[in-house]
């Protein structure tokens, strides 16, 4: 147990060092014209070092928030505002998806066209209707992945309540804090670790793995090259499936940030009592008289 504690303290200390070193040597991991820099970016993006760097940042922000209550409220408002902004923007993908489906049916059923040419800003590109049909999935995925934290802020998720409604205000906040720290964050971290390499295995060759050590990956840098996934389910179907992998990472990042916001809000509402319930919470409204339906749209 003592060895484990020493290891934890050592890794947390190294986390601060790694943050400082990465910020002062950006060329080592951001200069993708150098293949070794690209490999370092890939390795550290899903590494133990990255985990402890994020953990250190979270701990520092939490300590500062406990000392300066206004700073913690500012973080809550900022994180929830960011979630709302991304969600409200991404929600328009649903309208785009419906419009695209209508256009596909209209052109295919009435004009019997086999392809569509679009020329935004004078730059034209032509794809088959099959490409646009399969491409509908990316809009649906964008809504799901990018609106997840927005839906959480709005209280729109489906919940099964067995004990929560009957307990006191402070007990609810303890449950919320526990859920944020021991459910939302660990699941987000674990999913990130798997999804990170899942993405990069479809972007470069030779394939990389979470079990690869940095030395081995740097040796691979000599032969690494871009190999972006371009294979669709049909010969002329949608061929940008790597975008789904990017959306998975965006989904996980938004969940983690929302877990931070929810933990901070729960802590502040625990400390300040019931009068702080939903303080600064920016929720959409359907209008006067529609309160019963809010949170379900």
PDB file of C-alpha atoms in Angstrom:
ATOM      1  CA  UNK A   1       0.000   0.000   0.000  1.00  0.00           C
ATOM      2  CA  UNK A   2       2.862   2.342   0.825  1.00  0.00           C
ATOM      3  CA  UNK A   3       4.427   1.636  -2.581  1.00  0.00           C
ATOM      4  CA  UNK A   4       1.128   2.438  -4.251  1.00  0.00           C
ATOM      5  CA  UNK A   5       0.847   5.723  -2.371  1.00  0.00           C
ATOM      6  CA  UNK A   6       4.419   6.656  -3.279  1.00  0.00           C
ATOM      7  CA  UNK A   7       3.700   5.836  -6.922  1.00  0.00           C
ATOM      8  CA  UNK A   8       0.529   7.983  -6.880  1.00  0.00           C
ATOM      9  CA  UNK A   9       2.277  10.984  -5.331  1.00  0.00           C
ATOM     10  CA  UNK A  10       5.212  10.610  -7.734  1.00  0.00           C
ATOM     11  CA  UNK A  11       2.956  10.454 -10.804  1.00  0.00           C
ATOM     12  CA  UNK A  12       0.961  13.465  -9.641  1.00  0.00           C
ATOM     13  CA  UNK A  13       4.171  15.400  -9.159  1.00  0.00           C
ATOM     14  CA  UNK A  14       5.376  14.384 -12.599  1.00  0.00           C
ATOM     15  CA  UNK A  15       2.035  15.546 -13.961  1.00  0.00           C
ATOM     16  CA  UNK A  16       2.864  19.153 -13.104  1.00  0.00           C
ATOM     17  CA  UNK A  17       6.306  18.739 -14.644  1.00  0.00           C
ATOM     18  CA  UNK A  18       4.821  17.241 -17.838  1.00  0.00           C
ATOM     19  CA  UNK A  19       2.326  20.111 -18.154  1.00  0.00           C
ATOM     20  CA  UNK A  20       5.118  22.680 -17.839  1.00  0.00           C
ATOM     21  CA  UNK A  21       7.376  20.787 -20.247  1.00  0.00           C
ATOM     22  CA  UNK A  22       4.630  20.355 -22.862  1.00  0.00           C
ATOM     23  CA  UNK A  23       3.734  24.059 -22.737  1.00  0.00           C
ATOM     24  CA  UNK A  24       7.351  25.159 -23.040  1.00  0.00           C
ATOM     25  CA  UNK A  25       8.222  22.680 -25.825  1.00  0.00           C
ATOM     26  CA  UNK A  26       5.156  22.704 -28.131  1.00  0.00           C
ATOM     27  CA  UNK A  27       7.225  21.772 -31.175  1.00  0.00           C
ATOM     28  CA  UNK A  28       7.869  18.324 -29.721  1.00  0.00           C
ATOM     29  CA  UNK A  29       4.196  17.350 -30.074  1.00  0.00           C
ATOM     30  CA  UNK A  30       2.463  19.965 -32.260  1.00  0.00           C
ATOM     31  CA  UNK A  31       4.805  20.092 -35.255  1.00  0.00           C
ATOM     32  CA  UNK A  32       3.130  17.333 -37.268  1.00  0.00           C
ATOM     33  CA  UNK A  33       5.453  17.903 -40.216  1.00  0.00           C
ATOM     34  CA  UNK A  34       7.887  15.992 -38.019  1.00  0.00           C
ATOM     35  CA  UNK A  35       6.630  12.424 -37.754  1.00  0.00           C
ATOM     36  CA  UNK A  36       8.155  11.969 -34.307  1.00  0.00           C
ATOM     37  CA  UNK A  37       6.106  14.930 -33.055  1.00  0.00           C
ATOM     38  CA  UNK A  38       2.963  13.317 -34.430  1.00  0.00           C
ATOM     39  CA  UNK A  39       3.818  10.048 -32.697  1.00  0.00           C
ATOM     40  CA  UNK A  40       4.426  11.846 -29.396  1.00  0.00           C
ATOM     41  CA  UNK A  41       1.051  13.561 -29.717  1.00  0.00           C
ATOM     42  CA  UNK A  42      -0.643  10.209 -30.318  1.00  0.00           C
ATOM     43  CA  UNK A  43       1.176   8.473 -27.480  1.00  0.00           C
ATOM     44  CA  UNK A  44       0.638  11.122 -24.826  1.00  0.00           C
ATOM     45  CA  UNK A  45      -2.991  11.771 -25.828  1.00  0.00           C
ATOM     46  CA  UNK A  46      -4.012   8.419 -24.393  1.00  0.00           C
ATOM     47  CA  UNK A  47      -1.264   7.894 -21.854  1.00  0.00           C
ATOM     48  CA  UNK A  48      -0.886   7.635 -18.110  1.00  0.00           C
ATOM     49  CA  UNK A  49       1.031  10.923 -18.200  1.00  0.00           C
ATOM     50  CA  UNK A  50      -1.930  12.702 -19.791  1.00  0.00           C
ATOM     51  CA  UNK A  51      -4.292  11.246 -17.182  1.00  0.00           C
ATOM     52  CA  UNK A  52      -2.247  12.592 -14.284  1.00  0.00           C
ATOM     53  CA  UNK A  53      -1.814  15.963 -15.990  1.00  0.00           C
ATOM     54  CA  UNK A  54      -5.613  16.284 -16.267  1.00  0.00           C
ATOM     55  CA  UNK A  55      -6.008  15.056 -12.683  1.00  0.00           C
ATOM     56  CA  UNK A  56      -3.547  17.681 -11.444  1.00  0.00           C
ATOM     57  CA  UNK A  57      -5.422  20.447 -13.270  1.00  0.00           C
ATOM     58  CA  UNK A  58      -8.721  19.244 -11.796  1.00  0.00           C
ATOM     59  CA  UNK A  59      -7.274  19.165  -8.270  1.00  0.00           C
ATOM     60  CA  UNK A  60      -5.759  22.648  -8.579  1.00  0.00           C
ATOM     61  CA  UNK A  61      -9.010  24.118  -9.929  1.00  0.00           C
ATOM     62  CA  UNK A  62     -10.977  22.387  -7.172  1.00  0.00           C
ATOM     63  CA  UNK A  63      -8.711  23.691  -4.414  1.00  0.00           C
ATOM     64  CA  UNK A  64      -8.858  27.221  -5.835  1.00  0.00           C
ATOM     65  CA  UNK A  65     -12.634  26.910  -6.089  1.00  0.00           C
ATOM     66  CA  UNK A  66     -12.950  25.823  -2.465  1.00  0.00           C
ATOM     67  CA  UNK A  67     -10.841  28.784  -1.348  1.00  0.00           C
ATOM     68  CA  UNK A  68     -12.505  31.280  -3.702  1.00  0.00           C
ATOM     69  CA  UNK A  69     -16.207  30.408  -3.930  1.00  0.00           C
ATOM     70  CA  UNK A  70     -16.842  32.966  -6.690  1.00  0.00           C
ATOM     71  CA  UNK A  71     -14.170  31.339  -8.832  1.00  0.00           C
ATOM     72  CA  UNK A  72     -15.930  27.971  -8.546  1.00  0.00           C
ATOM     73  CA  UNK A  73     -19.246  29.542  -9.519  1.00  0.00           C
ATOM     74  CA  UNK A  74     -17.480  31.142 -12.486  1.00  0.00           C
ATOM     75  CA  UNK A  75     -16.214  27.703 -13.553  1.00  0.00           C
ATOM     76  CA  UNK A  76     -19.721  26.273 -13.239  1.00  0.00           C
ATOM     77  CA  UNK A  77     -21.209  29.052 -15.346  1.00  0.00           C
ATOM     78  CA  UNK A  78     -18.409  28.773 -17.906  1.00  0.00           C
ATOM     79  CA  UNK A  79     -18.607  24.985 -18.277  1.00  0.00           C
ATOM     80  CA  UNK A  80     -22.409  24.931 -18.393  1.00  0.00           C
ATOM     81  CA  UNK A  81     -22.422  27.861 -20.811  1.00  0.00           C
ATOM     82  CA  UNK A  82     -19.973  26.001 -23.049  1.00  0.00           C
ATOM     83  CA  UNK A  83     -22.178  22.879 -22.939  1.00  0.00           C
ATOM     84  CA  UNK A  84     -25.255  24.939 -23.816  1.00  0.00           C
ATOM     85  CA  UNK A  85     -23.485  26.712 -26.667  1.00  0.00           C
ATOM     86  CA  UNK A  86     -22.200  23.479 -28.231  1.00  0.00           C
ATOM     87  CA  UNK A  87     -25.542  21.737 -27.757  1.00  0.00           C
ATOM     88  CA  UNK A  88     -27.652  24.542 -29.175  1.00  0.00           C
ATOM     89  CA  UNK A  89     -25.333  24.813 -32.159  1.00  0.00           C
ATOM     90  CA  UNK A  90     -25.196  21.052 -32.778  1.00  0.00           C
ATOM     91  CA  UNK A  91     -28.978  20.766 -32.488  1.00  0.00           C
ATOM     92  CA  UNK A  92     -29.231  22.420 -35.904  1.00  0.00           C
ATOM     93  CA  UNK A  93     -27.747  19.213 -37.324  1.00  0.00           C
ATOM     94  CA  UNK A  94     -31.168  17.668 -36.768  1.00  0.00           C
ATOM     95  CA  UNK A  95     -32.744  20.219 -39.113  1.00  0.00           C
ATOM     96  CA  UNK A  96     -29.974  19.658 -41.664  1.00  0.00           C
ATOM     97  CA  UNK A  97     -30.584  15.908 -41.474  1.00  0.00           C
ATOM     98  CA  UNK A  98     -34.312  16.327 -42.123  1.00  0.00           C
ATOM     99  CA  UNK A  99     -33.691  18.751 -44.994  1.00  0.00           C
ATOM    100  CA  UNK A 100     -31.128  16.455 -46.575  1.00  0.00           C
ATOM    101  CA  UNK A 101     -33.495  13.500 -46.344  1.00  0.00           C
ATOM    102  CA  UNK A 102     -36.300  15.490 -47.997  1.00  0.00           C
ATOM    103  CA  UNK A 103     -33.976  16.591 -50.829  1.00  0.00           C
ATOM    104  CA  UNK A 104     -32.784  13.013 -51.384  1.00  0.00           C
ATOM    105  CA  UNK A 105     -36.327  11.630 -51.603  1.00  0.00           C
ATOM    106  CA  UNK A 106     -37.461  14.509 -53.814  1.00  0.00           C
ATOM    107  CA  UNK A 107     -34.598  14.238 -56.308  1.00  0.00           C
ATOM    108  CA  UNK A 108     -34.547  10.460 -56.356  1.00  0.00           C
ATOM    109  CA  UNK A 109     -38.307   9.857 -56.630  1.00  0.00           C
ATOM    110  CA  UNK A 110     -39.280  12.696 -58.960  1.00  0.00           C
ATOM    111  CA  UNK A 111     -36.214  13.556 -61.042  1.00  0.00           C
ATOM    112  CA  UNK A 112     -34.525  10.127 -60.842  1.00  0.00           C
ATOM    113  CA  UNK A 113     -31.158  11.737 -60.255  1.00  0.00           C
ATOM    114  CA  UNK A 114     -28.215   9.590 -59.238  1.00  0.00           C
ATOM    115  CA  UNK A 115     -25.966  12.298 -57.851  1.00  0.00           C
ATOM    116  CA  UNK A 116     -26.041  15.779 -56.349  1.00  0.00           C
ATOM    117  CA  UNK A 117     -23.616  18.627 -56.960  1.00  0.00           C
ATOM    118  CA  UNK A 118     -23.168  21.312 -54.322  1.00  0.00           C
ATOM    119  CA  UNK A 119     -21.107  24.473 -54.889  1.00  0.00           C
ATOM    120  CA  UNK A 120     -20.794  26.505 -51.687  1.00  0.00           C
ATOM    121  CA  UNK A 121     -18.621  29.596 -52.211  1.00  0.00           C
ATOM    122  CA  UNK A 122     -18.057  28.484 -55.796  1.00  0.00           C
ATOM    123  CA  UNK A 123     -16.311  25.260 -54.767  1.00  0.00           C
ATOM    124  CA  UNK A 124     -18.222  22.382 -56.295  1.00  0.00           C
ATOM    125  CA  UNK A 125     -18.254  18.740 -55.277  1.00  0.00           C
ATOM    126  CA  UNK A 126     -20.367  15.922 -56.613  1.00  0.00           C
ATOM    127  CA  UNK A 127     -21.427  12.767 -54.789  1.00  0.00           C
ATOM    128  CA  UNK A 128     -23.964  10.052 -55.429  1.00  0.00           C
ATOM    129  CA  UNK A 129     -27.306   9.947 -53.667  1.00  0.00           C
ATOM    130  CA  UNK A 130     -26.056   6.851 -51.866  1.00  0.00           C
ATOM    131  CA  UNK A 131     -23.255   8.963 -50.369  1.00  0.00           C
ATOM    132  CA  UNK A 132     -25.736  11.556 -49.128  1.00  0.00           C
ATOM    133  CA  UNK A 133     -28.106   8.859 -47.841  1.00  0.00           C
ATOM    134  CA  UNK A 134     -25.408   7.132 -45.790  1.00  0.00           C
ATOM    135  CA  UNK A 135     -24.100  10.540 -44.751  1.00  0.00           C
ATOM    136  CA  UNK A 136     -27.334  11.204 -42.855  1.00  0.00           C
ATOM    137  CA  UNK A 137     -25.843   9.170 -40.021  1.00  0.00           C
ATOM    138  CA  UNK A 138     -23.153  11.765 -39.345  1.00  0.00           C
ATOM    139  CA  UNK A 139     -25.777  14.412 -38.549  1.00  0.00           C
ATOM    140  CA  UNK A 140     -27.546  12.032 -36.188  1.00  0.00           C
ATOM    141  CA  UNK A 141     -24.232  11.181 -34.537  1.00  0.00           C
ATOM    142  CA  UNK A 142     -23.413  14.889 -34.156  1.00  0.00           C
ATOM    143  CA  UNK A 143     -26.682  15.497 -32.305  1.00  0.00           C
ATOM    144  CA  UNK A 144     -26.092  12.548 -29.976  1.00  0.00           C
ATOM    145  CA  UNK A 145     -22.402  13.252 -29.299  1.00  0.00           C
ATOM    146  CA  UNK A 146     -22.426  17.042 -29.068  1.00  0.00           C
ATOM    147  CA  UNK A 147     -25.768  17.569 -27.310  1.00  0.00           C
ATOM    148  CA  UNK A 148     -25.115  15.128 -24.459  1.00  0.00           C
ATOM    149  CA  UNK A 149     -23.856  17.685 -21.919  1.00  0.00           C
ATOM    150  CA  UNK A 150     -26.433  20.226 -23.129  1.00  0.00           C
ATOM    151  CA  UNK A 151     -29.190  17.711 -22.400  1.00  0.00           C
ATOM    152  CA  UNK A 152     -27.671  17.122 -18.950  1.00  0.00           C
ATOM    153  CA  UNK A 153     -27.703  20.843 -18.148  1.00  0.00           C
ATOM    154  CA  UNK A 154     -31.285  21.103 -19.396  1.00  0.00           C
ATOM    155  CA  UNK A 155     -32.387  18.132 -17.291  1.00  0.00           C
ATOM    156  CA  UNK A 156     -33.587  16.280 -20.381  1.00  0.00           C
ATOM    157  CA  UNK A 157     -32.043  12.872 -19.661  1.00  0.00           C
ATOM    158  CA  UNK A 158     -34.295   9.992 -18.646  1.00  0.00           C
ATOM    159  CA  UNK A 159     -33.766   9.115 -14.985  1.00  0.00           C
ATOM    160  CA  UNK A 160     -34.974   6.240 -12.826  1.00  0.00           C
ATOM    161  CA  UNK A 161     -35.354   7.488  -9.254  1.00  0.00           C
ATOM    162  CA  UNK A 162     -35.543   5.006  -6.374  1.00  0.00           C
ATOM    163  CA  UNK A 163     -34.371   7.078  -3.387  1.00  0.00           C
ATOM    164  CA  UNK A 164     -33.223  10.480  -4.669  1.00  0.00           C
ATOM    165  CA  UNK A 165     -36.536  12.364  -4.503  1.00  0.00           C
ATOM    166  CA  UNK A 166     -37.197  11.425  -0.891  1.00  0.00           C
ATOM    167  CA  UNK A 167     -33.905  12.486   0.676  1.00  0.00           C
ATOM    168  CA  UNK A 168     -32.872  15.909   1.967  1.00  0.00           C
ATOM    169  CA  UNK A 169     -31.244  18.654  -0.087  1.00  0.00           C
ATOM    170  CA  UNK A 170     -27.765  17.987   1.280  1.00  0.00           C
ATOM    171  CA  UNK A 171     -28.130  14.220   0.796  1.00  0.00           C
ATOM    172  CA  UNK A 172     -29.023  14.839  -2.849  1.00  0.00           C
ATOM    173  CA  UNK A 173     -25.895  16.935  -3.298  1.00  0.00           C
ATOM    174  CA  UNK A 174     -23.727  14.212  -1.738  1.00  0.00           C
ATOM    175  CA  UNK A 175     -25.234  11.675  -4.156  1.00  0.00           C
ATOM    176  CA  UNK A 176     -24.586  14.053  -7.067  1.00  0.00           C
ATOM    177  CA  UNK A 177     -20.970  14.631  -6.034  1.00  0.00           C
ATOM    178  CA  UNK A 178     -20.372  10.910  -5.574  1.00  0.00           C
ATOM    179  CA  UNK A 179     -21.894  10.154  -8.984  1.00  0.00           C
ATOM    180  CA  UNK A 180     -19.757  12.782 -10.683  1.00  0.00           C
ATOM    181  CA  UNK A 181     -16.489  11.584  -9.168  1.00  0.00           C
ATOM    182  CA  UNK A 182     -17.002   7.823  -9.178  1.00  0.00           C
ATOM    183  CA  UNK A 183     -19.249   7.232 -12.190  1.00  0.00           C
ATOM    184  CA  UNK A 184     -19.156  10.028 -14.781  1.00  0.00           C
ATOM    185  CA  UNK A 185     -15.436  10.830 -14.607  1.00  0.00           C
ATOM    186  CA  UNK A 186     -14.035   7.263 -14.494  1.00  0.00           C
ATOM    187  CA  UNK A 187     -16.265   6.121 -17.343  1.00  0.00           C
ATOM    188  CA  UNK A 188     -15.262   9.171 -19.397  1.00  0.00           C
ATOM    189  CA  UNK A 189     -11.553   8.547 -18.728  1.00  0.00           C
ATOM    190  CA  UNK A 190     -11.788   4.843 -19.586  1.00  0.00           C
ATOM    191  CA  UNK A 191     -13.752   5.536 -22.767  1.00  0.00           C
ATOM    192  CA  UNK A 192     -11.236   8.203 -23.810  1.00  0.00           C
ATOM    193  CA  UNK A 193      -8.304   5.806 -23.403  1.00  0.00           C
ATOM    194  CA  UNK A 194      -9.916   3.264 -25.724  1.00  0.00           C
ATOM    195  CA  UNK A 195     -11.405   5.762 -28.192  1.00  0.00           C
ATOM    196  CA  UNK A 196      -8.147   7.696 -28.644  1.00  0.00           C
ATOM    197  CA  UNK A 197      -6.288   4.781 -30.185  1.00  0.00           C
ATOM    198  CA  UNK A 198      -9.447   3.592 -31.933  1.00  0.00           C
ATOM    199  CA  UNK A 199      -9.377   6.899 -33.830  1.00  0.00           C
ATOM    200  CA  UNK A 200      -5.675   6.884 -34.673  1.00  0.00           C
ATOM    201  CA  UNK A 201      -5.713   3.295 -35.902  1.00  0.00           C
ATOM    202  CA  UNK A 202      -7.943   4.595 -38.699  1.00  0.00           C
ATOM    203  CA  UNK A 203      -5.830   7.651 -39.488  1.00  0.00           C
ATOM    204  CA  UNK A 204      -2.242   6.416 -39.765  1.00  0.00           C
ATOM    205  CA  UNK A 205      -0.256   3.332 -40.619  1.00  0.00           C
ATOM    206  CA  UNK A 206       1.378   1.301 -39.139  1.00  0.00           C
ATOM    207  CA  UNK A 207      -1.357   0.927 -36.554  1.00  0.00           C
ATOM    208  CA  UNK A 208      -0.713   2.058 -32.998  1.00  0.00           C
ATOM    209  CA  UNK A 209      -1.902   0.439 -29.803  1.00  0.00           C
ATOM    210  CA  UNK A 210      -2.410   1.487 -26.187  1.00  0.00           C
ATOM    211  CA  UNK A 211       0.078  -1.204 -25.178  1.00  0.00           C
ATOM    212  CA  UNK A 212       2.867   0.304 -27.322  1.00  0.00           C
ATOM    213  CA  UNK A 213       5.691   1.996 -25.422  1.00  0.00           C
ATOM    214  CA  UNK A 214       6.964   5.390 -26.542  1.00  0.00           C
ATOM    215  CA  UNK A 215      10.299   3.996 -27.757  1.00  0.00           C
ATOM    216  CA  UNK A 216       8.532   1.473 -29.977  1.00  0.00           C
ATOM    217  CA  UNK A 217       6.197   4.129 -31.355  1.00  0.00           C
ATOM    218  CA  UNK A 218       9.087   6.493 -32.085  1.00  0.00           C
ATOM    219  CA  UNK A 219      10.737   3.699 -34.082  1.00  0.00           C
ATOM    220  CA  UNK A 220       7.495   3.395 -36.035  1.00  0.00           C
ATOM    221  CA  UNK A 221       7.749   7.109 -36.842  1.00  0.00           C
ATOM    222  CA  UNK A 222      10.311   6.293 -39.532  1.00  0.00           C
ATOM    223  CA  UNK A 223       7.650   4.575 -41.628  1.00  0.00           C
ATOM    224  CA  UNK A 224       4.476   6.254 -40.395  1.00  0.00           C
ATOM    225  CA  UNK A 225       2.179   7.802 -42.991  1.00  0.00           C
ATOM    226  CA  UNK A 226      -1.357   9.090 -43.165  1.00  0.00           C
ATOM    227  CA  UNK A 227      -3.912   6.448 -44.067  1.00  0.00           C
ATOM    228  CA  UNK A 228      -7.264   8.116 -43.372  1.00  0.00           C
ATOM    229  CA  UNK A 229     -10.190   5.705 -43.369  1.00  0.00           C
ATOM    230  CA  UNK A 230     -12.054   6.214 -46.640  1.00  0.00           C
ATOM    231  CA  UNK A 231     -13.929   2.940 -47.032  1.00  0.00           C
ATOM    232  CA  UNK A 232     -17.732   3.040 -47.086  1.00  0.00           C
ATOM    233  CA  UNK A 233     -20.304   0.280 -46.845  1.00  0.00           C
ATOM    234  CA  UNK A 234     -20.858   0.536 -50.589  1.00  0.00           C
ATOM    235  CA  UNK A 235     -18.532   1.537 -53.452  1.00  0.00           C
ATOM    236  CA  UNK A 236     -20.043   5.018 -53.801  1.00  0.00           C
ATOM    237  CA  UNK A 237     -21.293   5.369 -50.218  1.00  0.00           C
ATOM    238  CA  UNK A 238     -20.288   7.752 -47.456  1.00  0.00           C
ATOM    239  CA  UNK A 239     -16.521   7.491 -46.990  1.00  0.00           C
ATOM    240  CA  UNK A 240     -15.612   9.736 -44.072  1.00  0.00           C
ATOM    241  CA  UNK A 241     -16.243   7.331 -41.219  1.00  0.00           C
ATOM    242  CA  UNK A 242     -13.239   8.672 -39.298  1.00  0.00           C
ATOM    243  CA  UNK A 243     -15.528  11.603 -38.381  1.00  0.00           C
ATOM    244  CA  UNK A 244     -17.538   9.245 -36.176  1.00  0.00           C
ATOM    245  CA  UNK A 245     -14.372   8.416 -34.221  1.00  0.00           C
ATOM    246  CA  UNK A 246     -13.704  12.126 -33.715  1.00  0.00           C
ATOM    247  CA  UNK A 247     -17.260  12.585 -32.480  1.00  0.00           C
ATOM    248  CA  UNK A 248     -16.729   9.817 -29.928  1.00  0.00           C
ATOM    249  CA  UNK A 249     -13.796  11.758 -28.462  1.00  0.00           C
ATOM    250  CA  UNK A 250     -15.829  14.972 -28.487  1.00  0.00           C
ATOM    251  CA  UNK A 251     -18.634  13.138 -26.695  1.00  0.00           C
ATOM    252  CA  UNK A 252     -16.273  11.845 -24.009  1.00  0.00           C
ATOM    253  CA  UNK A 253     -14.618  15.242 -23.498  1.00  0.00           C
ATOM    254  CA  UNK A 254     -18.000  16.945 -23.085  1.00  0.00           C
ATOM    255  CA  UNK A 255     -19.110  14.313 -20.561  1.00  0.00           C
ATOM    256  CA  UNK A 256     -15.926  14.810 -18.527  1.00  0.00           C
ATOM    257  CA  UNK A 257     -16.280  18.602 -18.531  1.00  0.00           C
ATOM    258  CA  UNK A 258     -19.922  18.291 -17.527  1.00  0.00           C
ATOM    259  CA  UNK A 259     -18.934  15.935 -14.708  1.00  0.00           C
ATOM    260  CA  UNK A 260     -16.604  18.660 -13.439  1.00  0.00           C
ATOM    261  CA  UNK A 261     -19.357  21.275 -13.700  1.00  0.00           C
ATOM    262  CA  UNK A 262     -21.887  19.014 -11.966  1.00  0.00           C
ATOM    263  CA  UNK A 263     -19.474  18.202  -9.146  1.00  0.00           C
ATOM    264  CA  UNK A 264     -18.692  21.876  -8.581  1.00  0.00           C
ATOM    265  CA  UNK A 265     -22.382  22.863  -8.709  1.00  0.00           C
ATOM    266  CA  UNK A 266     -23.337  20.080  -6.310  1.00  0.00           C
ATOM    267  CA  UNK A 267     -20.567  21.074  -3.898  1.00  0.00           C
ATOM    268  CA  UNK A 268     -21.602  24.737  -3.963  1.00  0.00           C
ATOM    269  CA  UNK A 269     -25.276  23.907  -3.518  1.00  0.00           C
ATOM    270  CA  UNK A 270     -24.325  21.618  -0.627  1.00  0.00           C
ATOM    271  CA  UNK A 271     -22.330  24.361   1.076  1.00  0.00           C
ATOM    272  CA  UNK A 272     -24.761  27.215   0.425  1.00  0.00           C
ATOM    273  CA  UNK A 273     -28.012  25.374   1.103  1.00  0.00           C
ATOM    274  CA  UNK A 274     -31.337  25.157  -0.706  1.00  0.00           C
ATOM    275  CA  UNK A 275     -31.388  28.853  -1.633  1.00  0.00           C
ATOM    276  CA  UNK A 276     -28.554  28.162  -4.101  1.00  0.00           C
ATOM    277  CA  UNK A 277     -30.466  25.413  -5.896  1.00  0.00           C
ATOM    278  CA  UNK A 278     -30.193  25.936  -9.687  1.00  0.00           C
ATOM    279  CA  UNK A 279     -28.302  29.188  -9.151  1.00  0.00           C
ATOM    280  CA  UNK A 280     -27.111  30.696 -12.459  1.00  0.00           C
ATOM    281  CA  UNK A 281     -28.606  27.683 -14.282  1.00  0.00           C
ATOM    282  CA  UNK A 282     -29.383  28.584 -17.906  1.00  0.00           C
ATOM    283  CA  UNK A 283     -32.190  26.338 -19.064  1.00  0.00           C
ATOM    284  CA  UNK A 284     -34.305  26.741 -22.178  1.00  0.00           C
ATOM    285  CA  UNK A 285     -37.997  27.332 -21.754  1.00  0.00           C
ATOM    286  CA  UNK A 286     -40.972  26.458 -23.923  1.00  0.00           C
ATOM    287  CA  UNK A 287     -42.855  29.505 -22.734  1.00  0.00           C
ATOM    288  CA  UNK A 288     -45.364  30.341 -20.050  1.00  0.00           C
ATOM    289  CA  UNK A 289     -47.783  27.522 -19.289  1.00  0.00           C
ATOM    290  CA  UNK A 290     -45.498  24.821 -20.733  1.00  0.00           C
ATOM    291  CA  UNK A 291     -43.499  24.137 -17.566  1.00  0.00           C
ATOM    292  CA  UNK A 292     -44.799  20.566 -17.295  1.00  0.00           C
ATOM    293  CA  UNK A 293     -43.147  19.665 -20.601  1.00  0.00           C
ATOM    294  CA  UNK A 294     -39.784  21.307 -19.987  1.00  0.00           C
ATOM    295  CA  UNK A 295     -36.864  18.945 -19.615  1.00  0.00           C
ATOM    296  CA  UNK A 296     -38.477  16.417 -21.993  1.00  0.00           C
ATOM    297  CA  UNK A 297     -37.952  18.198 -25.318  1.00  0.00           C
TER     298      UNK A 297
END
